[in-house]
Amino acid sequence: MNKHKETLRVILAICIIVVGVTHFVVPQEYVKIVPPPLPYPLGLVYLSGFYEILGGIGLLVPPVSQAAAWGLIALFIAVYPANIYMAANLIKIEHIPNSPWVHVVRLPLQAVLIAWAWWYTKSSFGEKQASIVPKSLIPKELE
């Protein structure tokens, strides 16, 4: 299971980084789903994109991976109102089918992302962990 856990860590990290980058490439798609009562929709899109990229990278850096996982959980919870707003108002986003069924199915997927990130809040002490940081740069006490 450990090997699969690390493979899934890399997959989650890459997916989150890619989604974060899209917040900067096509921000207007995300601005459309920011609930109107929230101020500075474009700023919130950039902020959430930044934290997605940071969280994805953090998952791959052993000394901070647990904190990154907790941060991603907080982020997934924080952006959930945008997903609800999108579903409730059938807001069309490029490359996502605009069907009530698709919106209804997408909402529970946020719980899957939260559970997936939760898996990495547990200590991997003594286990090999996928890393973008060379082992020689990680202090012994943090390995």
Coordinates of C-alpha atoms in Angstrom, one line a residue, residues 16 19-24 27 30-31 34 38-56 71-72 74-76 78-79:
I16 CA -3.6 20.3 -7.8
V19 CA -5.5 23.2 -11.5
G20 CA -3.8 26.0 -9.6
V21 CA -1.9 27.1 -12.7
T22 CA -5.2 27.3 -14.6
H23 CA -6.4 29.9 -12.1
F24 CA -3.8 32.2 -13.6
P27 CA -9.1 33.2 -14.3
Y30 CA -13.2 30.7 -12.0
V31 CA -14.4 34.3 -11.4
V34 CA -17.2 33.0 -7.0
L38 CA -17.6 37.6 -1.7
P39 CA -15.4 40.6 -2.4
Y40 CA -12.6 40.8 -5.0
P41 CA -13.5 37.7 -7.0
L42 CA -10.4 37.9 -9.3
G43 CA -8.2 38.3 -6.2
L44 CA -9.8 35.3 -4.6
V45 CA -9.2 33.2 -7.8
Y46 CA -5.6 34.2 -7.8
L47 CA -5.2 33.5 -4.1
S48 CA -6.8 30.1 -4.3
G49 CA -4.7 29.2 -7.4
F50 CA -1.5 30.3 -5.5
Y51 CA -2.4 28.1 -2.5
E52 CA -3.3 25.2 -4.8
I53 CA 0.2 25.4 -6.4
L54 CA 1.8 25.8 -3.0
G55 CA -0.1 22.9 -1.5
G56 CA 0.7 20.6 -4.5
G71 CA -3.7 23.4 4.0
L72 CA -5.2 21.7 1.1
A74 CA -8.7 23.9 4.4
L75 CA -8.6 25.1 0.8
F76 CA -11.0 22.4 -0.4
A78 CA -13.0 27.1 1.6
V79 CA -13.7 26.8 -2.2

